[in-house]
Tab-separated table of C-alpha atoms in Angstrom:
chain	number	residue	atom	x	y	z
A	1	MET	CA	-8.825	-8.899	-26.172
A	2	ILE	CA	-7.230	-9.140	-22.717
A	3	LYS	CA	-6.037	-12.606	-21.822
A	4	ASN	CA	-6.844	-13.568	-18.248
A	5	LYS	CA	-3.364	-14.303	-16.927
A	6	GLN	CA	-2.422	-14.956	-13.326
A	7	VAL	CA	-1.209	-11.995	-11.261
A	8	ARG	CA	2.129	-13.174	-9.872
A	9	LYS	CA	4.151	-10.000	-9.361
A	10	ALA	CA	3.716	-6.894	-7.215
A	11	ILE	CA	5.438	-3.521	-7.201
A	12	ILE	CA	5.795	-1.494	-4.009
A	13	PRO	CA	6.975	2.090	-4.639
A	14	ALA	CA	9.090	3.153	-1.654
A	15	ALA	CA	11.306	5.946	-2.963
A	16	GLY	CA	9.526	8.875	-1.305
A	17	LEU	CA	11.362	11.189	1.075
A	18	GLY	CA	8.825	10.900	3.891
A	19	THR	CA	8.877	14.622	4.595
A	20	ARG	CA	5.601	14.482	6.550
A	21	PHE	CA	7.415	12.522	9.269
A	22	LEU	CA	10.544	14.620	9.647
A	23	PRO	CA	12.729	14.540	11.662
A	24	ALA	CA	12.077	10.798	12.220
A	25	THR	CA	12.617	10.104	8.505
A	26	LYS	CA	15.803	12.148	8.092
A	27	ALA	CA	17.906	8.959	8.187
A	28	GLN	CA	15.206	6.254	8.346
A	29	PRO	CA	12.805	5.203	5.590
A	30	LYS	CA	9.215	6.138	6.398
A	31	GLU	CA	8.289	2.606	5.311
A	32	MET	CA	10.262	1.291	8.309
A	33	LEU	CA	8.329	3.315	10.894
A	34	PRO	CA	6.696	0.711	13.157
A	35	ILE	CA	2.991	0.142	13.611
A	36	VAL	CA	3.268	-1.204	17.176
A	37	ASP	CA	6.348	-3.434	16.610
A	38	LYS	CA	6.241	-4.194	12.897
A	39	PRO	CA	7.486	-1.903	10.085
A	40	ALA	CA	4.702	-0.467	7.957
A	41	ILE	CA	6.066	-2.060	4.783
A	42	GLN	CA	5.940	-5.514	6.345
A	43	TYR	CA	2.138	-5.272	6.551
A	44	ILE	CA	2.086	-4.565	2.804
A	45	ILE	CA	4.326	-7.508	1.961
A	46	GLU	CA	2.335	-9.833	4.202
A	47	GLU	CA	-0.814	-8.824	2.307
A	48	ALA	CA	0.921	-9.560	-1.000
A	49	VAL	CA	2.063	-13.014	0.158
A	50	GLN	CA	-1.364	-13.858	1.606
A	51	SER	CA	-2.869	-12.894	-1.763
A	52	GLY	CA	-0.666	-15.349	-3.658
A	53	ILE	CA	1.994	-12.985	-5.019
A	54	GLU	CA	5.214	-14.838	-5.893
A	55	GLU	CA	7.657	-11.999	-6.617
A	56	ILE	CA	7.892	-8.432	-5.313
A	57	LEU	CA	9.841	-5.466	-6.636
A	58	ILE	CA	10.417	-2.617	-4.206
A	59	ILE	CA	11.220	0.705	-5.877
A	60	THR	CA	13.644	2.415	-3.515
A	61	GLY	CA	15.720	5.565	-3.328
A	62	ARG	CA	18.625	6.883	-1.306
A	63	ASN	CA	18.707	6.089	2.439
A	64	LYS	CA	16.415	3.067	1.965
A	65	ARG	CA	18.975	0.360	2.739
A	66	ALA	CA	17.174	-0.498	5.992
A	67	ILE	CA	14.315	-1.982	3.954
A	68	GLU	CA	16.662	-4.452	2.256
A	69	ASP	CA	18.300	-5.325	5.567
A	70	HIS	CA	14.937	-5.982	7.221
A	71	PHE	CA	13.897	-8.578	4.647
A	72	ASP	CA	17.333	-10.215	4.546
A	73	ARG	CA	18.493	-13.002	6.861
A	74	ALA	CA	20.155	-11.939	10.108
A	75	PHE	CA	22.214	-15.020	10.947
A	76	GLU	CA	24.104	-13.500	13.905
A	77	LEU	CA	20.891	-12.305	15.546
A	78	GLU	CA	19.159	-15.623	14.918
A	79	MET	CA	22.068	-17.642	16.358
A	80	THR	CA	22.230	-15.377	19.408
A	81	LEU	CA	18.514	-15.777	20.110
A	82	LYS	CA	18.807	-19.559	19.732
A	83	ALA	CA	21.803	-19.710	22.064
A	84	GLN	CA	19.887	-17.664	24.660
A	85	GLY	CA	16.797	-19.812	24.301
A	86	LYS	CA	14.680	-16.830	23.259
A	87	TYR	CA	12.533	-18.778	20.840
A	88	ASP	CA	9.587	-16.396	21.204
A	89	LEU	CA	11.708	-13.562	19.773
A	90	LEU	CA	13.190	-15.892	17.162
A	91	GLY	CA	9.645	-16.682	16.091
A	92	LEU	CA	9.008	-12.996	15.414
A	93	ILE	CA	12.046	-12.897	13.134
A	94	GLU	CA	10.901	-16.026	11.322
A	95	GLU	CA	7.447	-14.497	10.756
A	96	ILE	CA	8.983	-11.922	8.390
A	97	PRO	CA	7.743	-13.076	4.954
A	98	ASN	CA	10.202	-15.212	3.009
A	99	VAL	CA	9.324	-14.265	-0.566
A	100	ALA	CA	11.408	-13.344	-3.599
A	101	ILE	CA	12.019	-9.610	-3.192
A	102	HIS	CA	13.926	-7.543	-5.739
A	103	TYR	CA	15.028	-3.919	-5.536
A	104	ILE	CA	15.619	-1.129	-8.014
A	105	ARG	CA	16.332	2.539	-7.407
A	106	GLN	CA	14.237	5.374	-8.731
A	107	LYS	CA	17.103	7.803	-9.171
A	108	GLU	CA	14.926	10.889	-9.648
A	109	ALA	CA	11.715	11.928	-7.890
A	110	LYS	CA	9.523	11.973	-10.976
A	111	GLY	CA	6.312	10.654	-9.474
A	112	LEU	CA	4.353	7.434	-9.083
A	113	GLY	CA	3.972	6.911	-12.821
A	114	HIS	CA	7.731	7.030	-13.287
A	115	ALA	CA	8.232	4.653	-10.354
A	116	VAL	CA	5.923	2.111	-11.993
A	117	LEU	CA	7.723	2.566	-15.307
A	118	CYS	CA	10.977	1.580	-13.565
A	119	ALA	CA	9.453	-1.901	-13.160
A	120	LYS	CA	8.932	-2.529	-16.885
A	121	GLN	CA	11.659	-5.165	-17.270
A	122	PHE	CA	10.682	-6.888	-14.022
A	123	VAL	CA	7.029	-7.187	-15.042
A	124	GLY	CA	7.401	-8.222	-18.673
A	125	ASN	CA	4.185	-8.926	-20.553
A	126	GLU	CA	1.857	-9.895	-17.724
A	127	PRO	CA	-0.590	-8.209	-15.362
A	128	PHE	CA	0.877	-6.974	-12.099
A	129	ALA	CA	-0.125	-5.443	-8.783
A	130	VAL	CA	0.878	-2.060	-7.417
A	131	MET	CA	0.677	-1.623	-3.635
A	132	LEU	CA	1.352	1.762	-2.100
A	133	GLY	CA	3.150	1.599	1.222
A	134	ASP	CA	1.208	4.483	2.779
A	135	ASP	CA	-2.010	2.456	2.694
A	136	ILE	CA	-2.376	-0.355	5.215
A	137	ILE	CA	-5.687	-2.175	4.845
A	138	ASP	CA	-7.051	-4.365	7.615
A	139	ALA	CA	-9.475	-6.816	6.022
A	140	GLU	CA	-10.740	-10.343	6.610
A	141	VAL	CA	-9.849	-11.169	2.995
A	142	PRO	CA	-6.608	-9.377	2.029
A	143	CYS	CA	-7.395	-6.342	-0.106
A	144	LEU	CA	-5.176	-7.394	-3.010
A	145	LYS	CA	-6.739	-10.860	-2.990
A	146	GLN	CA	-10.162	-9.212	-3.327
A	147	LEU	CA	-8.942	-7.388	-6.443
A	148	MET	CA	-7.452	-10.607	-7.816
A	149	GLN	CA	-10.795	-12.353	-7.385
A	150	VAL	CA	-12.474	-9.548	-9.345
A	151	TYR	CA	-9.788	-9.885	-12.023
A	152	GLU	CA	-10.673	-13.548	-12.538
A	153	ASP	CA	-14.204	-12.571	-13.599
A	154	CYS	CA	-13.414	-9.203	-15.196
A	155	PRO	CA	-9.943	-9.299	-16.763
A	156	GLY	CA	-8.605	-5.802	-17.110
A	157	THR	CA	-7.065	-3.157	-14.924
A	158	ILE	CA	-8.664	-3.108	-11.455
A	159	LEU	CA	-8.436	-0.091	-9.144
A	160	GLY	CA	-9.095	-0.497	-5.430
A	161	VAL	CA	-11.437	2.309	-4.344
A	162	GLN	CA	-13.519	3.496	-1.425
A	163	GLU	CA	-15.695	6.539	-0.900
A	164	VAL	CA	-13.938	9.398	0.893
A	165	ALA	CA	-15.355	12.518	2.482
A	166	GLN	CA	-16.100	15.284	0.002
A	167	GLU	CA	-13.435	17.549	1.474
A	168	LYS	CA	-10.829	14.790	0.940
A	169	VAL	CA	-11.289	14.193	-2.808
A	170	SER	CA	-8.550	16.687	-3.674
A	171	SER	CA	-5.989	14.333	-2.086
A	172	TYR	CA	-6.609	11.369	-4.398
A	173	GLY	CA	-7.138	10.110	-7.900
A	174	VAL	CA	-10.922	10.020	-8.310
A	175	VAL	CA	-12.989	7.791	-10.610
A	176	LYS	CA	-15.849	8.751	-12.930
A	177	PRO	CA	-17.890	5.568	-12.500
A	178	LYS	CA	-20.312	3.568	-14.625
A	179	VAL	CA	-22.093	0.804	-12.724
A	180	VAL	CA	-21.213	-2.796	-13.640
A	181	LYS	CA	-22.605	-4.562	-10.573
A	182	GLU	CA	-22.588	-4.186	-6.796
A	183	ARG	CA	-19.258	-2.724	-5.594
A	184	LEU	CA	-17.881	-2.707	-9.159
A	185	TRP	CA	-17.807	0.121	-11.704
A	186	GLN	CA	-16.152	0.753	-15.024
A	187	ALA	CA	-13.800	3.707	-14.688
A	188	VAL	CA	-14.956	5.863	-17.576
A	189	ASP	CA	-12.444	8.532	-16.579
A	190	LEU	CA	-10.090	9.469	-13.740
A	191	VAL	CA	-9.028	12.815	-12.350
A	192	GLU	CA	-5.861	13.290	-10.295
A	193	LYS	CA	-6.433	15.354	-7.126
A	194	PRO	CA	-9.481	17.234	-8.412
A	195	THR	CA	-11.030	20.293	-6.855
A	196	LEU	CA	-14.528	19.818	-5.426
A	197	GLU	CA	-15.945	21.190	-8.677
A	198	GLU	CA	-13.830	18.849	-10.827
A	199	ALA	CA	-14.462	15.662	-8.845
A	200	PRO	CA	-16.652	13.228	-10.833
A	201	SER	CA	-17.484	11.190	-7.697
A	202	ARG	CA	-16.218	10.464	-4.202
A	203	LEU	CA	-14.689	7.122	-5.237
A	204	ALA	CA	-10.988	7.539	-4.536
A	205	VAL	CA	-8.217	5.170	-5.632
A	206	LEU	CA	-6.619	4.018	-2.389
A	207	GLY	CA	-3.286	2.388	-2.970
A	208	ARG	CA	-4.145	-0.987	-4.564
A	209	TYR	CA	-4.086	-1.724	-8.289
A	210	ILE	CA	-3.965	-4.618	-10.727
A	211	ILE	CA	-2.672	-3.210	-14.008
A	212	GLU	CA	-2.279	-4.653	-17.491
A	213	PRO	CA	1.240	-4.370	-19.014
A	214	GLU	CA	0.029	-2.054	-21.811
A	215	ILE	CA	0.360	0.723	-19.220
A	216	PHE	CA	4.129	0.892	-19.808
A	217	ALA	CA	3.869	2.153	-23.389
A	218	LEU	CA	1.474	4.823	-22.168
A	219	LEU	CA	3.709	5.851	-19.267
A	220	GLU	CA	6.614	6.315	-21.664
A	221	THR	CA	4.671	9.022	-23.488
A	222	THR	CA	2.890	10.589	-20.498
A	223	GLU	CA	3.926	14.175	-19.877
A	224	PRO	CA	4.435	15.456	-16.321
A	225	GLY	CA	1.108	16.439	-14.768
A	226	ARG	CA	0.139	17.724	-11.335
A	227	GLY	CA	3.170	18.702	-9.280
A	228	GLY	CA	5.418	18.396	-12.323
A	229	GLU	CA	5.452	14.600	-11.892
A	230	ILE	CA	4.505	11.716	-14.191
A	231	GLN	CA	1.142	10.706	-12.795
A	232	LEU	CA	-0.010	7.095	-12.940
A	233	THR	CA	-3.590	8.404	-13.065
A	234	ASP	CA	-2.901	10.209	-16.367
A	235	ALA	CA	-1.680	6.985	-17.985
A	236	LEU	CA	-4.648	5.057	-16.581
A	237	ARG	CA	-6.977	7.590	-18.223
A	238	LYS	CA	-5.399	6.769	-21.587
A	239	LEU	CA	-5.589	3.038	-20.882
A	240	ALA	CA	-9.320	3.322	-20.121
A	241	GLN	CA	-9.864	4.560	-23.676
A	242	VAL	CA	-8.546	1.351	-25.236
A	243	GLN	CA	-9.342	-1.429	-22.758
A	244	PRO	CA	-11.477	-2.030	-19.647
A	245	VAL	CA	-10.470	-0.290	-16.429
A	246	TYR	CA	-12.597	-1.163	-13.418
A	247	ALA	CA	-13.005	0.324	-9.961
A	248	TYR	CA	-13.750	-2.124	-7.152
A	249	GLU	CA	-14.893	-0.948	-3.725
A	250	PHE	CA	-12.855	-3.223	-1.494
A	251	GLU	CA	-13.909	-4.326	1.974
A	252	GLY	CA	-11.735	-3.432	4.946
A	253	ARG	CA	-10.489	-0.604	7.134
A	254	ARG	CA	-7.895	1.492	5.335
A	255	TYR	CA	-5.281	3.489	7.238
A	256	ASP	CA	-3.282	6.279	5.605
A	257	VAL	CA	-0.059	5.745	7.551
A	258	GLY	CA	1.701	8.398	5.475
A	259	ASP	CA	-0.330	10.915	7.496
A	260	LYS	CA	0.289	11.496	11.212
A	261	GLN	CA	-3.393	11.137	12.111
A	262	GLY	CA	-3.732	7.903	10.141
A	263	TYR	CA	-0.479	6.577	11.572
A	264	LEU	CA	-1.654	7.177	15.149
A	265	GLU	CA	-5.049	5.608	14.456
A	266	ALA	CA	-3.382	2.509	13.005
A	267	THR	CA	-1.002	2.224	15.958
A	268	VAL	CA	-3.799	2.442	18.551
A	269	GLU	CA	-6.222	0.151	16.725
A	270	PHE	CA	-3.630	-2.495	15.836
A	271	ALA	CA	-2.428	-2.478	19.457
A	272	LEU	CA	-5.988	-3.045	20.667
A	273	LYS	CA	-6.278	-6.048	18.308
A	274	ARG	CA	-3.260	-7.707	19.910
A	275	PRO	CA	-4.168	-10.278	22.622
A	276	ASP	CA	-0.835	-9.635	24.381
A	277	LEU	CA	-1.400	-5.862	24.531
A	278	ARG	CA	-5.132	-5.248	24.508
A	279	GLU	CA	-5.991	-5.692	28.195
A	280	GLY	CA	-3.167	-3.579	29.605
A	281	PHE	CA	-3.380	-0.878	26.947
A	282	LEU	CA	-7.168	-0.618	27.253
A	283	ARG	CA	-6.867	-0.371	31.037
A	284	TYR	CA	-4.350	2.456	30.617
A	285	LEU	CA	-6.599	4.335	28.174
A	286	LYS	CA	-9.659	4.037	30.409
A	287	LYS	CA	-7.749	5.106	33.509
A	288	ASN	CA	-6.131	8.133	31.887
A	289	TRP	CA	-8.755	9.088	29.293
A	290	GLY	CA	-9.942	12.249	31.000
A	291	GLU	CA	-6.430	13.557	31.493
A	292	LEU	CA	-5.406	12.629	27.937
A	293	VAL	CA	-8.301	14.413	26.216
A	294	ASN	CA	-7.880	17.501	28.418
A	295	GLY	CA	-4.279	18.003	27.354
A	296	GLY	CA	-2.695	16.749	30.541
A	297	GLU	CA	-4.937	18.657	32.946
A	298	LYS	CA	-6.296	16.556	35.776
């Protein structure tokens, strides 16, 4: 019987090489690429804090030091801004979430399942959240908070899902669903990056999880799967055989900022949401729209 404990901790895997954004990510973590003027990973951490998370573990790799520096204090910069009276800029620095953040390195690229396993000691024997940095979700109620609300009523592992286009199912872990109630299914099975023929539905797991700690014992015995990596989906399949695993269709606009198209969409749409940028940026787009869509031809 699963005890309904509070979800206090979150894991953010950030050890990937970011090859889809080379050469920009040759010496800079992809998680630090800005969406307008804020690093992508900051959006994820803000969501965690707004959802009530108390401690965060970021799984890093080589060349990720900039992430630690960003969430550390910058006393010299802060003092300089104060001395210059630039309190508007100082305010932006102070908006960076002040939450307990820990770091551990994933020394080998063995997949998402292995990255989660690296957090075993940090998590202990309590439920925890996993938040993938490639997925930024713009929602009235933070996406992770939505999952936490579901967890209160249905203790067990909760997967954040949305329907994706049929041609996109091969890019995700996909759920075989059994209806529980509106927007909520029991995940009878999961398939990692299925072909169209293998896909049991179009409900794709999109970067937000609440997971029970029993997953660690399963990850320790999970053999490498697709891509020769230890897949979190494979361990979740085993977990679903012994305790409830649910799929919740969260509300909100999800951006895949690990993909160039998704990154550009997020940048444009977040800029248009900004009161200080919207009017001028919208005026620019309207004025130059014809030339932009025609590849520079007037």
